Structure formats: C-alpha cells, structure tokens
PDB file of C-alpha atoms in Angstrom:
ATOM      1  CA  MET A   1    -137.748 -58.631 -34.785  1.00  0.00           C
ATOM      2  CA  SER A   2    -135.622 -57.040 -32.120  1.00  0.00           C
ATOM      3  CA  ALA A   3    -132.066 -58.088 -31.509  1.00  0.00           C
ATOM      4  CA  VAL A   4    -131.068 -60.954 -29.276  1.00  0.00           C
ATOM      5  CA  ASN A   5    -129.255 -59.812 -26.176  1.00  0.00           C
ATOM      6  CA  PRO A   6    -127.060 -62.411 -24.466  1.00  0.00           C
ATOM      7  CA  VAL A   7    -126.600 -60.419 -21.276  1.00  0.00           C
ATOM      8  CA  THR A   8    -129.837 -58.931 -19.946  1.00  0.00           C
ATOM      9  CA  ASN A   9    -133.403 -60.119 -19.765  1.00  0.00           C
ATOM     10  CA  LEU A  10    -136.594 -58.122 -20.158  1.00  0.00           C
ATOM     11  CA  THR A  11    -136.255 -56.475 -16.756  1.00  0.00           C
ATOM     12  CA  GLY A  12    -132.608 -55.518 -17.109  1.00  0.00           C
ATOM     13  CA  HIS A  13    -131.386 -58.274 -14.804  1.00  0.00           C
ATOM     14  CA  GLU A  14    -128.557 -60.512 -15.814  1.00  0.00           C
ATOM     15  CA  SER A  15    -129.833 -63.642 -17.567  1.00  0.00           C
ATOM     16  CA  PRO A  16    -128.998 -67.097 -16.190  1.00  0.00           C
ATOM     17  CA  PRO A  17    -125.869 -68.663 -17.732  1.00  0.00           C
ATOM     18  CA  GLY A  18    -126.540 -70.079 -21.158  1.00  0.00           C
ATOM     19  CA  ARG A  19    -129.910 -68.360 -21.524  1.00  0.00           C
ATOM     20  CA  ARG A  20    -130.411 -65.576 -24.053  1.00  0.00           C
ATOM     21  CA  ALA A  21    -133.098 -62.961 -23.704  1.00  0.00           C
ATOM     22  CA  VAL A  22    -135.262 -62.078 -26.690  1.00  0.00           C
ATOM     23  CA  MET A  23    -136.460 -58.487 -26.804  1.00  0.00           C
ATOM     24  CA  CYS A  24    -139.660 -58.733 -28.804  1.00  0.00           C
ATOM     25  CA  ARG A  25    -143.340 -57.911 -28.446  1.00  0.00           C
ATOM     26  CA  ASP A  26    -144.484 -60.337 -31.140  1.00  0.00           C
ATOM     27  CA  GLU A  27    -146.320 -63.499 -30.146  1.00  0.00           C
ATOM     28  CA  GLN A  28    -143.744 -65.620 -32.010  1.00  0.00           C
ATOM     29  CA  VAL A  29    -140.033 -65.070 -32.523  1.00  0.00           C
ATOM     30  CA  TRP A  30    -137.121 -67.145 -33.770  1.00  0.00           C
ATOM     31  CA  LEU A  31    -133.908 -67.985 -31.940  1.00  0.00           C
ATOM     32  CA  HIS A  32    -131.174 -70.280 -33.273  1.00  0.00           C
ATOM     33  CA  GLY A  33    -133.601 -71.558 -35.899  1.00  0.00           C
ATOM     34  CA  ARG A  34    -136.330 -72.521 -33.423  1.00  0.00           C
ATOM     35  CA  ARG A  35    -139.662 -70.765 -33.144  1.00  0.00           C
ATOM     36  CA  LEU A  36    -140.383 -69.539 -29.623  1.00  0.00           C
ATOM     37  CA  ALA A  37    -143.771 -68.786 -28.130  1.00  0.00           C
ATOM     38  CA  ARG A  38    -144.162 -65.907 -25.685  1.00  0.00           C
ATOM     39  CA  HIS A  39    -143.771 -68.209 -22.687  1.00  0.00           C
ATOM     40  CA  ASP A  40    -140.257 -69.098 -23.914  1.00  0.00           C
ATOM     41  CA  LEU A  41    -139.053 -65.508 -23.648  1.00  0.00           C
ATOM     42  CA  ALA A  42    -136.774 -64.458 -20.831  1.00  0.00           C
ATOM     43  CA  ILE A  43    -138.876 -63.485 -17.843  1.00  0.00           C
ATOM     44  CA  PRO A  44    -138.108 -61.835 -14.521  1.00  0.00           C
ATOM     45  CA  THR A  45    -136.035 -64.082 -12.284  1.00  0.00           C
ATOM     46  CA  SER A  46    -134.127 -63.589  -9.072  1.00  0.00           C
ATOM     47  CA  SER A  47    -131.490 -60.907  -9.499  1.00  0.00           C
ATOM     48  CA  LYS A  48    -128.828 -62.838  -7.565  1.00  0.00           C
ATOM     49  CA  GLU A  49    -127.616 -66.413  -7.723  1.00  0.00           C
ATOM     50  CA  GLN A  50    -128.828 -68.363  -4.723  1.00  0.00           C
ATOM     51  CA  ASN A  51    -128.159 -71.848  -3.413  1.00  0.00           C
ATOM     52  CA  LEU A  52    -130.844 -72.364  -0.815  1.00  0.00           C
ATOM     53  CA  ASN A  53    -131.781 -75.931  -1.822  1.00  0.00           C
ATOM     54  CA  ALA A  54    -135.491 -75.146  -1.569  1.00  0.00           C
ATOM     55  CA  ALA A  55    -138.366 -77.082  -3.077  1.00  0.00           C
ATOM     56  CA  ALA A  56    -141.923 -75.885  -3.569  1.00  0.00           C
ATOM     57  CA  VAL A  57    -145.074 -77.946  -3.021  1.00  0.00           C
ATOM     58  CA  VAL A  58    -148.174 -76.770  -4.906  1.00  0.00           C
ATOM     59  CA  PRO A  59    -151.406 -78.409  -3.718  1.00  0.00           C
ATOM     60  CA  ALA A  60    -153.718 -78.347  -6.737  1.00  0.00           C
ATOM     61  CA  ALA A  61    -156.178 -81.170  -6.093  1.00  0.00           C
ATOM     62  CA  GLY A  62    -159.149 -79.054  -4.973  1.00  0.00           C
ATOM     63  CA  ARG A  63    -162.132 -77.961  -7.027  1.00  0.00           C
ATOM     64  CA  GLY A  64    -162.545 -74.375  -5.784  1.00  0.00           C
ATOM     65  CA  GLU A  65    -166.328 -74.263  -6.144  1.00  0.00           C
ATOM     66  CA  ARG A  66    -166.602 -70.600  -5.106  1.00  0.00           C
ATOM     67  CA  LEU A  67    -165.173 -69.706  -8.524  1.00  0.00           C
ATOM     68  CA  GLY A  68    -168.275 -71.220 -10.120  1.00  0.00           C
ATOM     69  CA  PRO A  69    -169.013 -74.411 -12.061  1.00  0.00           C
ATOM     70  CA  GLY A  70    -166.470 -75.805 -14.472  1.00  0.00           C
ATOM     71  CA  ALA A  71    -162.950 -77.187 -14.328  1.00  0.00           C
ATOM     72  CA  PRO A  72    -161.019 -77.431 -11.041  1.00  0.00           C
ATOM     73  CA  LYS A  73    -159.868 -73.981  -9.959  1.00  0.00           C
ATOM     74  CA  ALA A  74    -156.192 -74.651 -10.635  1.00  0.00           C
ATOM     75  CA  LEU A  75    -157.025 -75.434 -14.260  1.00  0.00           C
ATOM     76  CA  ARG A  76    -159.129 -72.318 -14.902  1.00  0.00           C
ATOM     77  CA  GLU A  77    -157.507 -70.055 -17.446  1.00  0.00           C
ATOM     78  CA  LEU A  78    -155.974 -66.637 -16.880  1.00  0.00           C
ATOM     79  CA  GLY A  79    -154.927 -64.913 -20.078  1.00  0.00           C
ATOM     80  CA  GLY A  80    -155.347 -68.203 -21.943  1.00  0.00           C
ATOM     81  CA  VAL A  81    -153.075 -70.096 -19.519  1.00  0.00           C
ATOM     82  CA  PRO A  82    -154.242 -72.206 -16.530  1.00  0.00           C
ATOM     83  CA  LEU A  83    -153.787 -70.685 -13.073  1.00  0.00           C
ATOM     84  CA  LEU A  84    -151.616 -73.661 -12.120  1.00  0.00           C
ATOM     85  CA  VAL A  85    -149.181 -72.980 -14.954  1.00  0.00           C
ATOM     86  CA  HIS A  86    -148.836 -69.349 -13.888  1.00  0.00           C
ATOM     87  CA  ALA A  87    -148.205 -70.430 -10.293  1.00  0.00           C
ATOM     88  CA  VAL A  88    -145.551 -72.970 -11.282  1.00  0.00           C
ATOM     89  CA  ARG A  89    -143.782 -70.427 -13.494  1.00  0.00           C
ATOM     90  CA  ALA A  90    -143.824 -67.911 -10.626  1.00  0.00           C
ATOM     91  CA  LEU A  91    -141.951 -70.400  -8.446  1.00  0.00           C
ATOM     92  CA  THR A  92    -139.462 -71.539 -11.072  1.00  0.00           C
ATOM     93  CA  ARG A  93    -138.361 -67.947 -11.642  1.00  0.00           C
ATOM     94  CA  SER A  94    -136.761 -67.990  -8.203  1.00  0.00           C
ATOM     95  CA  ARG A  95    -133.190 -69.247  -8.212  1.00  0.00           C
ATOM     96  CA  ALA A  96    -133.764 -70.448  -4.659  1.00  0.00           C
ATOM     97  CA  VAL A  97    -136.165 -73.125  -5.941  1.00  0.00           C
ATOM     98  CA  THR A  98    -134.586 -76.312  -7.288  1.00  0.00           C
ATOM     99  CA  LEU A  99    -137.721 -78.462  -7.510  1.00  0.00           C
ATOM    100  CA  VAL A 100    -141.481 -77.926  -7.781  1.00  0.00           C
ATOM    101  CA  VAL A 101    -143.862 -80.722  -6.771  1.00  0.00           C
ATOM    102  CA  VAL A 102    -147.406 -80.252  -8.070  1.00  0.00           C
ATOM    103  CA  VAL A 103    -149.992 -82.282  -6.156  1.00  0.00           C
ATOM    104  CA  ALA A 104    -152.770 -83.111  -8.608  1.00  0.00           C
ATOM    105  CA  PRO A 105    -156.182 -84.768  -8.217  1.00  0.00           C
ATOM    106  CA  PRO A 106    -155.672 -88.530  -7.818  1.00  0.00           C
ATOM    107  CA  ASP A 107    -157.311 -89.193 -11.187  1.00  0.00           C
ATOM    108  CA  GLY A 108    -155.674 -86.236 -12.919  1.00  0.00           C
ATOM    109  CA  VAL A 109    -151.915 -86.760 -12.628  1.00  0.00           C
ATOM    110  CA  ALA A 110    -151.423 -87.544 -16.332  1.00  0.00           C
ATOM    111  CA  THR A 111    -153.651 -84.632 -17.351  1.00  0.00           C
ATOM    112  CA  VAL A 112    -151.765 -82.144 -15.180  1.00  0.00           C
ATOM    113  CA  ARG A 113    -148.395 -83.466 -16.363  1.00  0.00           C
ATOM    114  CA  SER A 114    -149.468 -83.047 -19.991  1.00  0.00           C
ATOM    115  CA  LEU A 115    -150.864 -79.585 -19.274  1.00  0.00           C
ATOM    116  CA  LEU A 116    -147.622 -78.359 -17.724  1.00  0.00           C
ATOM    117  CA  ASP A 117    -145.559 -79.805 -20.564  1.00  0.00           C
ATOM    118  CA  SER A 118    -147.782 -78.264 -23.233  1.00  0.00           C
ATOM    119  CA  HIS A 119    -147.319 -74.815 -21.705  1.00  0.00           C
ATOM    120  CA  GLY A 120    -143.575 -75.128 -21.296  1.00  0.00           C
ATOM    121  CA  ALA A 121    -143.752 -75.409 -17.503  1.00  0.00           C
ATOM    122  CA  GLY A 122    -142.510 -78.969 -17.283  1.00  0.00           C
ATOM    123  CA  GLY A 123    -138.967 -78.313 -16.136  1.00  0.00           C
ATOM    124  CA  ASP A 124    -137.087 -78.759 -19.427  1.00  0.00           C
ATOM    125  CA  GLU A 125    -135.090 -75.694 -18.387  1.00  0.00           C
ATOM    126  CA  GLY A 126    -134.638 -74.553 -14.818  1.00  0.00           C
ATOM    127  CA  PRO A 127    -136.031 -76.390 -11.784  1.00  0.00           C
ATOM    128  CA  GLU A 128    -137.478 -79.876 -12.158  1.00  0.00           C
ATOM    129  CA  VAL A 129    -141.285 -80.083 -11.988  1.00  0.00           C
ATOM    130  CA  ARG A 130    -142.840 -83.293 -10.656  1.00  0.00           C
ATOM    131  CA  VAL A 131    -146.528 -84.214 -10.498  1.00  0.00           C
ATOM    132  CA  VAL A 132    -147.859 -86.555  -7.798  1.00  0.00           C
ATOM    133  CA  ALA A 133    -151.325 -87.669  -6.714  1.00  0.00           C
ATOM    134  CA  GLY A 134    -153.002 -85.696  -3.951  1.00  0.00           C
ATOM    135  CA  GLY A 135    -155.564 -86.517  -1.311  1.00  0.00           C
ATOM    136  CA  ALA A 136    -159.059 -85.607  -0.219  1.00  0.00           C
ATOM    137  CA  THR A 137    -157.981 -82.461   1.671  1.00  0.00           C
ATOM    138  CA  ARG A 138    -155.395 -79.761   1.180  1.00  0.00           C
ATOM    139  CA  GLN A 139    -153.578 -80.933   4.279  1.00  0.00           C
ATOM    140  CA  GLU A 140    -153.342 -84.482   2.964  1.00  0.00           C
ATOM    141  CA  SER A 141    -152.122 -83.199  -0.408  1.00  0.00           C
ATOM    142  CA  VAL A 142    -149.345 -81.172   1.227  1.00  0.00           C
ATOM    143  CA  ARG A 143    -148.301 -84.232   3.226  1.00  0.00           C
ATOM    144  CA  LEU A 144    -148.150 -86.325   0.030  1.00  0.00           C
ATOM    145  CA  GLY A 145    -146.145 -83.575  -1.670  1.00  0.00           C
ATOM    146  CA  LEU A 146    -143.657 -83.576   1.192  1.00  0.00           C
ATOM    147  CA  ALA A 147    -143.270 -87.339   0.857  1.00  0.00           C
ATOM    148  CA  ALA A 148    -142.211 -86.869  -2.769  1.00  0.00           C
ATOM    149  CA  LEU A 149    -139.249 -84.616  -1.930  1.00  0.00           C
ATOM    150  CA  PRO A 150    -135.698 -85.982  -2.197  1.00  0.00           C
ATOM    151  CA  PRO A 151    -133.682 -86.174   1.045  1.00  0.00           C
ATOM    152  CA  GLN A 152    -131.316 -83.287   0.219  1.00  0.00           C
ATOM    153  CA  ILE A 153    -134.132 -80.702   0.338  1.00  0.00           C
ATOM    154  CA  ASP A 154    -134.081 -78.752   3.603  1.00  0.00           C
ATOM    155  CA  VAL A 155    -136.313 -75.736   2.836  1.00  0.00           C
ATOM    156  CA  VAL A 156    -139.910 -76.216   1.688  1.00  0.00           C
ATOM    157  CA  LEU A 157    -142.214 -73.585   0.234  1.00  0.00           C
ATOM    158  CA  VAL A 158    -145.950 -74.325   0.080  1.00  0.00           C
ATOM    159  CA  HIS A 159    -147.780 -72.247  -2.501  1.00  0.00           C
ATOM    160  CA  ASP A 160    -151.426 -71.971  -3.516  1.00  0.00           C
ATOM    161  CA  ALA A 161    -152.069 -72.742  -7.180  1.00  0.00           C
ATOM    162  CA  ALA A 162    -154.744 -70.047  -6.940  1.00  0.00           C
ATOM    163  CA  ARG A 163    -152.111 -67.323  -6.370  1.00  0.00           C
ATOM    164  CA  PRO A 164    -150.816 -67.174  -9.946  1.00  0.00           C
ATOM    165  CA  LEU A 165    -149.215 -63.718  -9.933  1.00  0.00           C
ATOM    166  CA  VAL A 166    -146.947 -63.784  -6.886  1.00  0.00           C
ATOM    167  CA  PRO A 167    -143.820 -61.759  -7.740  1.00  0.00           C
ATOM    168  CA  VAL A 168    -140.474 -63.555  -7.657  1.00  0.00           C
ATOM    169  CA  GLU A 169    -139.258 -61.114  -5.000  1.00  0.00           C
ATOM    170  CA  VAL A 170    -141.787 -62.537  -2.537  1.00  0.00           C
ATOM    171  CA  VAL A 171    -140.698 -66.116  -3.254  1.00  0.00           C
ATOM    172  CA  ASP A 172    -137.072 -65.104  -2.742  1.00  0.00           C
ATOM    173  CA  ALA A 173    -137.808 -63.253   0.507  1.00  0.00           C
ATOM    174  CA  VAL A 174    -139.586 -66.229   2.047  1.00  0.00           C
ATOM    175  CA  ALA A 175    -136.861 -68.717   1.059  1.00  0.00           C
ATOM    176  CA  ARG A 176    -134.122 -66.366   2.251  1.00  0.00           C
ATOM    177  CA  ALA A 177    -135.749 -65.856   5.654  1.00  0.00           C
ATOM    178  CA  VAL A 178    -135.849 -69.616   6.252  1.00  0.00           C
ATOM    179  CA  HIS A 179    -132.292 -69.989   5.017  1.00  0.00           C
ATOM    180  CA  GLU A 180    -131.203 -67.297   7.484  1.00  0.00           C
ATOM    181  CA  GLY A 181    -132.646 -69.127  10.473  1.00  0.00           C
ATOM    182  CA  ALA A 182    -136.427 -68.760  10.655  1.00  0.00           C
ATOM    183  CA  MET A 183    -138.313 -72.032  11.081  1.00  0.00           C
ATOM    184  CA  ALA A 184    -141.596 -70.871   9.532  1.00  0.00           C
ATOM    185  CA  VAL A 185    -142.184 -67.783   7.375  1.00  0.00           C
ATOM    186  CA  VAL A 186    -145.286 -66.314   5.760  1.00  0.00           C
ATOM    187  CA  PRO A 187    -145.615 -63.296   3.449  1.00  0.00           C
ATOM    188  CA  ALA A 188    -148.319 -60.902   4.547  1.00  0.00           C
ATOM    189  CA  VAL A 189    -149.793 -57.484   3.793  1.00  0.00           C
ATOM    190  CA  PRO A 190    -151.531 -54.913   6.040  1.00  0.00           C
ATOM    191  CA  LEU A 191    -155.319 -54.861   6.032  1.00  0.00           C
ATOM    192  CA  ALA A 192    -157.011 -52.072   4.125  1.00  0.00           C
ATOM    193  CA  ASP A 193    -160.423 -52.497   5.761  1.00  0.00           C
ATOM    194  CA  THR A 194    -161.581 -52.264   9.337  1.00  0.00           C
ATOM    195  CA  VAL A 195    -162.334 -55.725  10.746  1.00  0.00           C
ATOM    196  CA  LYS A 196    -165.183 -56.624  13.103  1.00  0.00           C
ATOM    197  CA  GLN A 197    -165.349 -59.608  15.398  1.00  0.00           C
ATOM    198  CA  VAL A 198    -168.882 -61.011  15.364  1.00  0.00           C
ATOM    199  CA  GLY A 199    -170.940 -63.575  17.206  1.00  0.00           C
ATOM    200  CA  PRO A 200    -173.572 -65.980  15.874  1.00  0.00           C
ATOM    201  CA  ALA A 201    -176.852 -64.545  14.635  1.00  0.00           C
ATOM    202  CA  PRO A 202    -179.772 -65.041  17.047  1.00  0.00           C
ATOM    203  CA  ALA A 203    -181.683 -66.795  14.270  1.00  0.00           C
ATOM    204  CA  PRO A 204    -181.102 -67.735  10.620  1.00  0.00           C
ATOM    205  CA  GLY A 205    -181.213 -64.653   8.425  1.00  0.00           C
ATOM    206  CA  ARG A 206    -180.927 -62.231  11.362  1.00  0.00           C
ATOM    207  CA  PRO A 207    -178.050 -59.695  11.659  1.00  0.00           C
ATOM    208  CA  GLU A 208    -174.904 -60.859  13.452  1.00  0.00           C
ATOM    209  CA  PRO A 209    -173.949 -58.970  16.632  1.00  0.00           C
ATOM    210  CA  VAL A 210    -170.596 -57.177  16.691  1.00  0.00           C
ATOM    211  CA  LEU A 211    -168.415 -58.251  19.630  1.00  0.00           C
ATOM    212  CA  GLY A 212    -165.458 -55.969  19.031  1.00  0.00           C
ATOM    213  CA  THR A 213    -163.178 -54.115  16.630  1.00  0.00           C
ATOM    214  CA  PRO A 214    -159.614 -55.469  16.605  1.00  0.00           C
ATOM    215  CA  ASP A 215    -156.770 -53.005  16.187  1.00  0.00           C
ATOM    216  CA  ARG A 216    -156.120 -53.179  12.451  1.00  0.00           C
ATOM    217  CA  SER A 217    -152.464 -52.214  12.869  1.00  0.00           C
ATOM    218  CA  THR A 218    -151.806 -55.561  14.575  1.00  0.00           C
ATOM    219  CA  LEU A 219    -153.450 -57.639  11.840  1.00  0.00           C
ATOM    220  CA  ARG A 220    -152.095 -58.916   8.529  1.00  0.00           C
ATOM    221  CA  ALA A 221    -153.565 -60.756   5.552  1.00  0.00           C
ATOM    222  CA  VAL A 222    -151.431 -63.833   4.944  1.00  0.00           C
ATOM    223  CA  GLN A 223    -150.345 -64.995   1.483  1.00  0.00           C
ATOM    224  CA  THR A 224    -148.205 -67.763  -0.003  1.00  0.00           C
ATOM    225  CA  PRO A 225    -145.669 -69.202  -0.581  1.00  0.00           C
ATOM    226  CA  GLN A 226    -145.192 -70.046   3.071  1.00  0.00           C
ATOM    227  CA  GLY A 227    -141.694 -71.286   3.879  1.00  0.00           C
ATOM    228  CA  PHE A 228    -140.523 -73.867   6.415  1.00  0.00           C
ATOM    229  CA  ARG A 229    -137.585 -75.904   7.568  1.00  0.00           C
ATOM    230  CA  ARG A 230    -138.450 -79.281   6.164  1.00  0.00           C
ATOM    231  CA  GLU A 231    -138.118 -81.182   9.420  1.00  0.00           C
ATOM    232  CA  LEU A 232    -140.532 -78.807  11.154  1.00  0.00           C
ATOM    233  CA  LEU A 233    -143.199 -79.017   8.443  1.00  0.00           C
ATOM    234  CA  GLU A 234    -142.994 -82.803   8.315  1.00  0.00           C
ATOM    235  CA  SER A 235    -143.216 -82.950  12.114  1.00  0.00           C
ATOM    236  CA  VAL A 236    -146.369 -80.826  12.437  1.00  0.00           C
ATOM    237  CA  HIS A 237    -148.085 -82.688   9.597  1.00  0.00           C
ATOM    238  CA  LYS A 238    -147.280 -85.996  11.280  1.00  0.00           C
ATOM    239  CA  GLN A 239    -148.637 -84.680  14.592  1.00  0.00           C
ATOM    240  CA  ALA A 240    -151.779 -83.341  12.913  1.00  0.00           C
ATOM    241  CA  LEU A 241    -152.391 -86.736  11.322  1.00  0.00           C
ATOM    242  CA  SER A 242    -151.982 -88.559  14.648  1.00  0.00           C
ATOM    243  CA  GLU A 243    -154.357 -86.157  16.420  1.00  0.00           C
ATOM    244  CA  ALA A 244    -156.898 -85.938  13.573  1.00  0.00           C
ATOM    245  CA  VAL A 245    -156.349 -82.185  13.279  1.00  0.00           C
ATOM    246  CA  ASP A 246    -157.423 -80.652   9.962  1.00  0.00           C
ATOM    247  CA  ALA A 247    -156.142 -77.240   8.865  1.00  0.00           C
ATOM    248  CA  THR A 248    -156.094 -75.215   5.663  1.00  0.00           C
ATOM    249  CA  ASP A 249    -152.978 -73.256   6.588  1.00  0.00           C
ATOM    250  CA  ASP A 250    -149.573 -74.858   7.170  1.00  0.00           C
ATOM    251  CA  ALA A 251    -148.295 -71.980   9.293  1.00  0.00           C
ATOM    252  CA  GLY A 252    -151.407 -72.437  11.426  1.00  0.00           C
ATOM    253  CA  LEU A 253    -150.304 -76.005  12.136  1.00  0.00           C
ATOM    254  CA  VAL A 254    -146.917 -74.719  13.286  1.00  0.00           C
ATOM    255  CA  GLU A 255    -148.635 -72.239  15.608  1.00  0.00           C
ATOM    256  CA  ARG A 256    -151.022 -74.881  16.929  1.00  0.00           C
ATOM    257  CA  PHE A 257    -148.171 -77.136  17.978  1.00  0.00           C
ATOM    258  CA  GLY A 258    -146.108 -74.416  19.598  1.00  0.00           C
ATOM    259  CA  GLY A 259    -143.810 -73.266  16.800  1.00  0.00           C
ATOM    260  CA  GLN A 260    -142.780 -69.691  15.992  1.00  0.00           C
ATOM    261  CA  VAL A 261    -143.959 -68.116  12.719  1.00  0.00           C
ATOM    262  CA  VAL A 262    -142.532 -64.843  11.395  1.00  0.00           C
ATOM    263  CA  LEU A 263    -143.707 -62.519   8.630  1.00  0.00           C
ATOM    264  CA  VAL A 264    -142.003 -60.968   5.622  1.00  0.00           C
ATOM    265  CA  PRO A 265    -143.638 -58.362   3.361  1.00  0.00           C
ATOM    266  CA  GLY A 266    -146.027 -59.810   0.814  1.00  0.00           C
ATOM    267  CA  HIS A 267    -147.306 -58.096  -2.322  1.00  0.00           C
ATOM    268  CA  GLU A 268    -150.709 -56.819  -3.403  1.00  0.00           C
ATOM    269  CA  GLU A 269    -150.476 -58.847  -6.643  1.00  0.00           C
ATOM    270  CA  ALA A 270    -150.081 -62.131  -4.762  1.00  0.00           C
ATOM    271  CA  PHE A 271    -153.832 -62.245  -4.071  1.00  0.00           C
ATOM    272  CA  LYS A 272    -155.793 -65.480  -4.229  1.00  0.00           C
ATOM    273  CA  VAL A 273    -158.169 -66.098  -7.126  1.00  0.00           C
ATOM    274  CA  THR A 274    -161.215 -67.407  -5.299  1.00  0.00           C
ATOM    275  CA  ARG A 275    -164.257 -65.683  -6.807  1.00  0.00           C
ATOM    276  CA  PRO A 276    -165.132 -64.513 -10.341  1.00  0.00           C
ATOM    277  CA  LEU A 277    -164.226 -60.901  -9.506  1.00  0.00           C
ATOM    278  CA  ASP A 278    -160.719 -62.034  -8.470  1.00  0.00           C
ATOM    279  CA  LEU A 279    -160.268 -63.530 -11.917  1.00  0.00           C
ATOM    280  CA  VAL A 280    -161.239 -60.210 -13.533  1.00  0.00           C
ATOM    281  CA  LEU A 281    -158.639 -58.407 -11.384  1.00  0.00           C
ATOM    282  CA  ALA A 282    -155.997 -61.014 -12.221  1.00  0.00           C
ATOM    283  CA  GLU A 283    -156.684 -60.545 -15.941  1.00  0.00           C
ATOM    284  CA  ALA A 284    -156.102 -56.805 -15.538  1.00  0.00           C
ATOM    285  CA  VAL A 285    -152.813 -57.326 -13.667  1.00  0.00           C
ATOM    286  CA  LEU A 286    -151.624 -59.824 -16.271  1.00  0.00           C
ATOM    287  CA  ALA A 287    -152.539 -57.483 -19.130  1.00  0.00           C
ATOM    288  CA  ARG A 288    -150.526 -54.674 -17.522  1.00  0.00           C
ATOM    289  CA  ARG A 289    -147.525 -56.951 -17.040  1.00  0.00           C
ATOM    290  CA  ARG A 290    -147.635 -58.095 -20.641  1.00  0.00           C
ATOM    291  CA  ALA A 291    -147.950 -54.528 -21.882  1.00  0.00           C
ATOM    292  CA  ASN A 292    -144.827 -53.638 -19.887  1.00  0.00           C
ATOM    293  CA  ASP A 293    -142.965 -56.797 -21.006  1.00  0.00           C
ATOM    294  CA  ASP A 294    -142.807 -57.915 -17.364  1.00  0.00           C
ATOM    295  CA  PHE A 295    -144.311 -61.323 -18.033  1.00  0.00           C
TER     296      PHE A 295
END
C-alpha cells in the first residue's frame, strides 16, 4: 500500500482540513484501522475554499424510458454505481455546495436514501444530502426540492441526475457566476454539428422540409448544473404554477418570464446519459478517470 499523505489529494490539490488522501490503486485500503473502499479515497474537489452558501437540487423522480426498460434512469448503474450516486458525488466535491437535495420518486424515498448511504454518498462527510419526495413532472420535483431548502440558502444549483460525470470545475464556475451577480447561469458548449430548422412532414413517414440553417456560431448546447438566485427561481416556478406552464428547463422558465440568463463554459464530459450509447460513452470516460486516479 502506498503512503498516506496528509497534505495533497489524488490531483495534487490541497485536501480539505482533517481529511487525509490515500494514494493507492487497490480496491481496498486501510486508514487508521478502518478499511476504505475506493469511493472513500480523496477525490478531486474545488481547489480553493469557497463560502457561497449554495445548495443543489437533483430531480431524480423520472423513469427515463429512452434508456430502455428497467430501473428508473437515475438508478441505472455506471461502473457498478448508480448514475444518481455519481451525480451527487460530483456536486459534493464543490466547496461551494453546502447541501444537496435529491428529489426521489414519491414511493422511493426510503430506497434512494438507503442507496445513497450504501455508496457513501449520504453526507457523513462534506455537504448534507437530503432526500425528499418528488412529483409527476420534473418541474414539480424541482419546486418540491426548493421547498425543502433552509432559509439561509441564497444560491440554488439544479442538476440532472443523468449527468453523472460533470467536472467539479463546472459546478464551481456556475456557483461563482451567481455569487458574483448573475441571476441565472447555465453551462454550455459549442455545437459540433450543423443544425437544420425543419417544418412538419406533409404526411406521416414523409421527409421533413428544411426551413433554414441557423448560424452555428450563435448556438450552444446547454448542460447542468444550472445556477440561480434562490428568490428568482422560486418566483418563476410560482408563476409557472399559477399559469399552468410546464417546462423541462429551469433557465427556460427564467427566459419565458423576462429574466436574463448568461452562459459559462461547460465541459464535454458533462453530457446527459439518455440513450444506451450514452451509457457506453460514460463507461469509457469513467474507466479513463479511474485509470488516471481522477475518480
């Protein structure tokens, strides 16, 4: 077994106070007489102390049927660990995040709580992790997650459970942009493909007519976590509820009701696991990270 280093973690960053990094490639190591699994090892965290008083809401009550039959998408496994667990860990690595609220299926709160605890993502160290019951739609689940936040939280990040590999630098950048004055922030990446605007097909099964080709340089693919001033996010959700507006994107609600949204750079590894091929790609990214001791 490699030596225990009290100063640096696996990426060379300074470890949080009181936490010791274990430099080891084995699946199990020992520290102070206690056996540690790989998920207990020091992992990349924010490189600077932050005090942004941010909380993250993770809506995880959907089934994600495009990924195929089986368990709800958030509970599908990536490298032997559920996508939801990866997503929660990604958020708790940011020192800007003080609380994570996971919004589970209404009949699955106890199951999700047990799952997080069994994988060491229950908040024993680092940010607290709460699990609350969600609703029938993503929008309702986000609203219920917001209702579970304590009053001192003023920055809220909303993150897809299906984006398990978002780097901590993206989480930090979103939280920092809100802290520095932005009301709504989304991470985004340039498009690699040309995009066509199309109209409806003249008949079922017939080709769709192309109406135009937008300038790709003005377009971005949006990721999560999206960050907001709490009062703004609560306000647009309340307005959406009163007007029976349904949306799958929180920043879209801000835009709809006249708010300003700004972008920060996202990351190619923060992609959403939606289809079986996405899961294959995520497995490859995770394998590379583990081989490089980045995860």
